[in-house]
PDB file of C-alpha atoms in Angstrom:
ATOM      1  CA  UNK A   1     -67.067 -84.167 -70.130  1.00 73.00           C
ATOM      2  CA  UNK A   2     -66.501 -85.025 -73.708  1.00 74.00           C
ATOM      3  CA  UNK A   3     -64.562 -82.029 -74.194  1.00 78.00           C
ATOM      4  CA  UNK A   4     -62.040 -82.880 -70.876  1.00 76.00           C
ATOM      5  CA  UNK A   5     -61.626 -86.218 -72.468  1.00 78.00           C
ATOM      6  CA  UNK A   6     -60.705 -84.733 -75.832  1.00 71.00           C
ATOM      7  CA  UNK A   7     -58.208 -82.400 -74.296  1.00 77.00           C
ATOM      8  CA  UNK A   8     -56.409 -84.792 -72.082  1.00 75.00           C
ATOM      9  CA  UNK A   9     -56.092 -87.178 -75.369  1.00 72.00           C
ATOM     10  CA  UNK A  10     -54.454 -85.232 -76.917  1.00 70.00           C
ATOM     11  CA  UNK A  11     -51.992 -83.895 -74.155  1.00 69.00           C
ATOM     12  CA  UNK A  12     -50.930 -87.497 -73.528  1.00 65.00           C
ATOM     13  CA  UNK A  13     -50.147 -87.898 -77.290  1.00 62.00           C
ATOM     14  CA  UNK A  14     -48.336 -84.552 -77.048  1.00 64.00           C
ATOM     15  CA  UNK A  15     -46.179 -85.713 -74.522  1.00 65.00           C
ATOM     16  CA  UNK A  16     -45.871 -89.106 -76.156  1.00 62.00           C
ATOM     17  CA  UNK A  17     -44.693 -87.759 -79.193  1.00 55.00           C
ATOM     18  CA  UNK A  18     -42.320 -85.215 -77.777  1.00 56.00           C
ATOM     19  CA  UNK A  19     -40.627 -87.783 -75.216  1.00 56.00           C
ATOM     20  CA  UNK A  20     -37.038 -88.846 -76.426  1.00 69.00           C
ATOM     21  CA  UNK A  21     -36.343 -92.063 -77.370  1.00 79.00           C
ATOM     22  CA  UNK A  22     -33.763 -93.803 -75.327  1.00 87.00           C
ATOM     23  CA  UNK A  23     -29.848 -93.893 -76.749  1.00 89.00           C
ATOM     24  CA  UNK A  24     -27.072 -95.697 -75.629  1.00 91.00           C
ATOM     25  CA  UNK A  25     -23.751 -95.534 -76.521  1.00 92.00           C
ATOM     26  CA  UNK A  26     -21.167 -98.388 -78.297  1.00 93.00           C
ATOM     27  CA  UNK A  27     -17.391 -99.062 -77.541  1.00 94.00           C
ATOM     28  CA  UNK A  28     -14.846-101.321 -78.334  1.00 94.00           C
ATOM     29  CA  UNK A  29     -11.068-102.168 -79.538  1.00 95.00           C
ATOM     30  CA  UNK A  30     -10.248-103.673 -82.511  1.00 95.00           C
ATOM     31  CA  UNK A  31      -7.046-105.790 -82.833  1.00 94.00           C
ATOM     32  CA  UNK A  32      -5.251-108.344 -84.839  1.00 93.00           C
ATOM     33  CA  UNK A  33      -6.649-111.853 -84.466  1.00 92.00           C
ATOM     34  CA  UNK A  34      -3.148-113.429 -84.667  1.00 91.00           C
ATOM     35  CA  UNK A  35      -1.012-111.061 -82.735  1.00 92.00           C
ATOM     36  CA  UNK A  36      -3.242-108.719 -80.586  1.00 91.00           C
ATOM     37  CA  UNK A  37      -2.148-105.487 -81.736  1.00 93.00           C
ATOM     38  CA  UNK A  38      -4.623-102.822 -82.154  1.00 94.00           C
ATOM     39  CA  UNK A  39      -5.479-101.603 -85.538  1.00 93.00           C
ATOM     40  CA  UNK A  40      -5.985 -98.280 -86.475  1.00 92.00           C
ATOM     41  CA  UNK A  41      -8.480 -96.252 -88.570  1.00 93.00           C
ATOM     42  CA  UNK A  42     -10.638 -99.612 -89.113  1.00 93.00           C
ATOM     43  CA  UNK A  43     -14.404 -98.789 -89.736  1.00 94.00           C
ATOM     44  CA  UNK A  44     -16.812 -99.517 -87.848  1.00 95.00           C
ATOM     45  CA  UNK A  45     -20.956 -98.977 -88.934  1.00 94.00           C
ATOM     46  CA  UNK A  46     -24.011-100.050 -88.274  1.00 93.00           C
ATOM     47  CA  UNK A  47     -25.876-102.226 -90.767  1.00 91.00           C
ATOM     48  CA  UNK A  48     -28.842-100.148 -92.555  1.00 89.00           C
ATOM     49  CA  UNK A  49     -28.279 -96.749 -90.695  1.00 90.00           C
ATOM     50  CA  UNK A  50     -26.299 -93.988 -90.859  1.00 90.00           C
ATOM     51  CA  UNK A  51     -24.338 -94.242 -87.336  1.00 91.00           C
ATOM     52  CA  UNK A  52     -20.703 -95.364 -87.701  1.00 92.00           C
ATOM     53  CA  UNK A  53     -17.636 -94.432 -86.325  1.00 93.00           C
ATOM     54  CA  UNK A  54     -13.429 -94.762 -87.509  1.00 94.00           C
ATOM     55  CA  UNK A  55     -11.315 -96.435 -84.650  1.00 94.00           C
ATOM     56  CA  UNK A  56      -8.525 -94.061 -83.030  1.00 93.00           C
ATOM     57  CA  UNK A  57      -4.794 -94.971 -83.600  1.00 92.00           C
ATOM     58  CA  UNK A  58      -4.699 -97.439 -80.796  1.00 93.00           C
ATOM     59  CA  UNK A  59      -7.957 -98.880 -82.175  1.00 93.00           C
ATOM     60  CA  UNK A  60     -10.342 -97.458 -79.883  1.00 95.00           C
ATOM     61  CA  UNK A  61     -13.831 -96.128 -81.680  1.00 95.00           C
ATOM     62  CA  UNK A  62     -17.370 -95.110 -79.604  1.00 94.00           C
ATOM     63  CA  UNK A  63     -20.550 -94.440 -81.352  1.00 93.00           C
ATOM     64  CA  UNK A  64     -23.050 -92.035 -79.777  1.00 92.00           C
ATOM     65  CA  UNK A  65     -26.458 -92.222 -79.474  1.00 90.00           C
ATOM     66  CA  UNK A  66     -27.461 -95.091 -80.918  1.00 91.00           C
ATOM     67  CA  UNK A  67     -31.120 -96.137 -80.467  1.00 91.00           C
ATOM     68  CA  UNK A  68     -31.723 -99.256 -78.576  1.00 91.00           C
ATOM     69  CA  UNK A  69     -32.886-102.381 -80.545  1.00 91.00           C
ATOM     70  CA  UNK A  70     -30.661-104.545 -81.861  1.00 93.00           C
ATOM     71  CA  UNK A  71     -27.939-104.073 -85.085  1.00 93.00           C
ATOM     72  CA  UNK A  72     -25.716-106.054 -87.224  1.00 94.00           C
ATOM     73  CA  UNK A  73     -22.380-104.326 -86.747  1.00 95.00           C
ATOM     74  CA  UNK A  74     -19.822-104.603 -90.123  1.00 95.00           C
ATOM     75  CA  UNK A  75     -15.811-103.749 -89.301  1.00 95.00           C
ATOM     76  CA  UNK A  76     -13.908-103.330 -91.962  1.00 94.00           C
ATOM     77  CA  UNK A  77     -10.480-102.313 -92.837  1.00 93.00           C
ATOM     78  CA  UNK A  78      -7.609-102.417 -95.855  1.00 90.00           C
ATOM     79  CA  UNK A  79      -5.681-105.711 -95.383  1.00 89.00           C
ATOM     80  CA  UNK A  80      -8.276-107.526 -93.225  1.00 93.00           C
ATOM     81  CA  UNK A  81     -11.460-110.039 -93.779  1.00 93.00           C
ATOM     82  CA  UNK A  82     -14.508-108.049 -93.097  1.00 94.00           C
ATOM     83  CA  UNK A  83     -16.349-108.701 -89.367  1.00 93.00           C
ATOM     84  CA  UNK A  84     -20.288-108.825 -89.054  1.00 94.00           C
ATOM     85  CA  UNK A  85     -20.887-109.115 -85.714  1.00 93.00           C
ATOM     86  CA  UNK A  86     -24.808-109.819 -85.701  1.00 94.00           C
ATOM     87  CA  UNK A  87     -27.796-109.269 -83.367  1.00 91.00           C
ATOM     88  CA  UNK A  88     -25.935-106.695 -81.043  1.00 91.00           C
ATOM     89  CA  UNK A  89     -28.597-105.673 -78.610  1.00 92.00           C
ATOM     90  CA  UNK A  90     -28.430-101.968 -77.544  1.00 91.00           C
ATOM     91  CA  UNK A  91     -30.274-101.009 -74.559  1.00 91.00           C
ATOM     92  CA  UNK A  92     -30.638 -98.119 -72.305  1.00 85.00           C
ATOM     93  CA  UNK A  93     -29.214 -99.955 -69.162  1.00 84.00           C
ATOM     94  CA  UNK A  94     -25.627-100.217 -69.720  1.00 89.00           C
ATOM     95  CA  UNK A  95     -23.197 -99.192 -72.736  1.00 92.00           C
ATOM     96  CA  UNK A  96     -21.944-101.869 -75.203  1.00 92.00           C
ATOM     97  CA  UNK A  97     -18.305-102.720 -75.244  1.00 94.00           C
ATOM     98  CA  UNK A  98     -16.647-105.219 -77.945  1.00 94.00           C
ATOM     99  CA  UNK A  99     -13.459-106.394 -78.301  1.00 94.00           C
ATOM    100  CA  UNK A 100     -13.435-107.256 -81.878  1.00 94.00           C
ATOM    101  CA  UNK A 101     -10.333-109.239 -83.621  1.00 94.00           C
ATOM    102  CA  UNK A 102      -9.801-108.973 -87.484  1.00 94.00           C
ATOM    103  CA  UNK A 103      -8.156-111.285 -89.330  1.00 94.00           C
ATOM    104  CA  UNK A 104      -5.567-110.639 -92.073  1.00 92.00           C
ATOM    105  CA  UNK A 105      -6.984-111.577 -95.693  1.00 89.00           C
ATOM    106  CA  UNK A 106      -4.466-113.154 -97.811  1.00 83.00           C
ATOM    107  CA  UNK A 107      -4.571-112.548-101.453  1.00 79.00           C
ATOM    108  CA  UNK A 108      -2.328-114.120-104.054  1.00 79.00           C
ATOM    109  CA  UNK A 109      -0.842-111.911-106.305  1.00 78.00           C
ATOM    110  CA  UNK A 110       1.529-112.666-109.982  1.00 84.00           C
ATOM    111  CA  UNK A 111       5.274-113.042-110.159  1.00 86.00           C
ATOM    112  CA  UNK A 112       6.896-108.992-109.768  1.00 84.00           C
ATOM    113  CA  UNK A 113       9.783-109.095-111.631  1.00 87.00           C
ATOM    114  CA  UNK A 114      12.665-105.809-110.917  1.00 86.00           C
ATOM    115  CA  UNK A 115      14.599-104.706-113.271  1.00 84.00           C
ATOM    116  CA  UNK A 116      17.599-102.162-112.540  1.00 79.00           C
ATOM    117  CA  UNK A 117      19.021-100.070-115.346  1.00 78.00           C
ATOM    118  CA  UNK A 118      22.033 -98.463-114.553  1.00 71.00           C
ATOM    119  CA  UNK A 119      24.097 -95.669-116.795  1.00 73.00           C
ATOM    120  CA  UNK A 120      27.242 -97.126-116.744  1.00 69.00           C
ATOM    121  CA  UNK A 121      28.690 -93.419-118.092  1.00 70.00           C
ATOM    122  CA  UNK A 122      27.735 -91.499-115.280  1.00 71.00           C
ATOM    123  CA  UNK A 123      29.590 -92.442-111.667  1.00 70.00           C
ATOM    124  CA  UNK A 124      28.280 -93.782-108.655  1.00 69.00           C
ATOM    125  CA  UNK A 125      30.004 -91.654-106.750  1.00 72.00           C
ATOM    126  CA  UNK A 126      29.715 -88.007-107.943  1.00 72.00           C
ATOM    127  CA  UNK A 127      32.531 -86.539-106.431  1.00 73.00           C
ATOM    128  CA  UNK A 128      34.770 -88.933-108.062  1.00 71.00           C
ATOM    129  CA  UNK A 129      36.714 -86.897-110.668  1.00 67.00           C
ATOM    130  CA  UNK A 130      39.129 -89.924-112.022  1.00 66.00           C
ATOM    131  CA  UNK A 131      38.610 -93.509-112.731  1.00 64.00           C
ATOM    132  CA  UNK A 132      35.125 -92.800-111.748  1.00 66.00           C
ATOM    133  CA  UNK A 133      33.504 -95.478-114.902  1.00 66.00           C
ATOM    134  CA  UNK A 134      31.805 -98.366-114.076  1.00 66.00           C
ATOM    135  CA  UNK A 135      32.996-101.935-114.844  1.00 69.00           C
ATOM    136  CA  UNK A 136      31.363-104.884-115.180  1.00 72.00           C
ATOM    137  CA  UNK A 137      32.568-108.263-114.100  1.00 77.00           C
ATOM    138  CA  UNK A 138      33.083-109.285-117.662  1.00 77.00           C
ATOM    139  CA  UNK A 139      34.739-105.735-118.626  1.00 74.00           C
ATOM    140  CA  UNK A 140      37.370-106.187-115.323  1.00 73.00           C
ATOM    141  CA  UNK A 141      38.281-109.354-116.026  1.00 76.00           C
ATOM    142  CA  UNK A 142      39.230-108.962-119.837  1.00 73.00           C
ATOM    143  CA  UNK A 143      42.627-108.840-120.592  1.00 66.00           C
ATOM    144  CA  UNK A 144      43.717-105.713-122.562  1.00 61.00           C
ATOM    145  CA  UNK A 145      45.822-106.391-125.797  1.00 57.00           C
ATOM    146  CA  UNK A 146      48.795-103.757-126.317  1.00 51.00           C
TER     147      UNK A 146
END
């Protein structure tokens, strides 16, 4: 008796231990906040794991089996405030879908100041083969002395 009791413990935990856990699967779109375009390449992870996934060009992304419980999700992407979306709950009755919008960081940067050098030797135009030297405004409009 003892001995059926042993065996069928440890069957149970057997099948206990070799029973998958359930996995459900994440979608969304990510877009612009102001002008609902989608954005491409943003990345999309879950908080303290290792599932992620990069959004498509039209700013679809899916992540795969993703064990249920619930996750802070972090989007981020070049140009654009950072998104935690927090307590997702994942379960194994339906798939997650999120339509997430980004908003455009603004950051102010210094004074950019061009400067154009230009060899005033060498001709714009290089199949010019006479008269071909640059003037100024101040060079055309002195008079020459003869």
């Amino acid at each position: 008796m003892l001995r059926k009791i042993f065996i069928m413990f440890f069957v149970l935990l057997a099948i206990r231990l070799s029973a998958q856990q359930p996995v459900q699967t994440i979608r969304g779109n990510i877009a612009d906040m102001a002008s609902d375009v989608p954005l491409a390449f943003a990345s999309v992870g879950l908080q303290n794991t290792s599932f992620g996934a990069m959004a498509d060009s039209l700013g679809h992304f899916t992540i795969k089996n993703v064990p249920i419980g619930r996750y802070n999700i972090l989007v981020s992407l070049v140009g654009y405030e950072p998104v935690v979306l927090k307590e997702i709950l994942v379960t194994s009755s339906k798939e997650v879908f999120l339509n997430i919008a980004m908003k455009e960081s603004t950051t102010m940067l210094k004074e950019v100041v061009i400067k154009h050098k230009v060899n005033k030797e060498q001709p714009l135009n290089t199949m010019a083969t006479l008269s071909a030297k640059m003037l100024s405004v101040e060079e055309a409009d002195r008079k020459s002395v003869v």
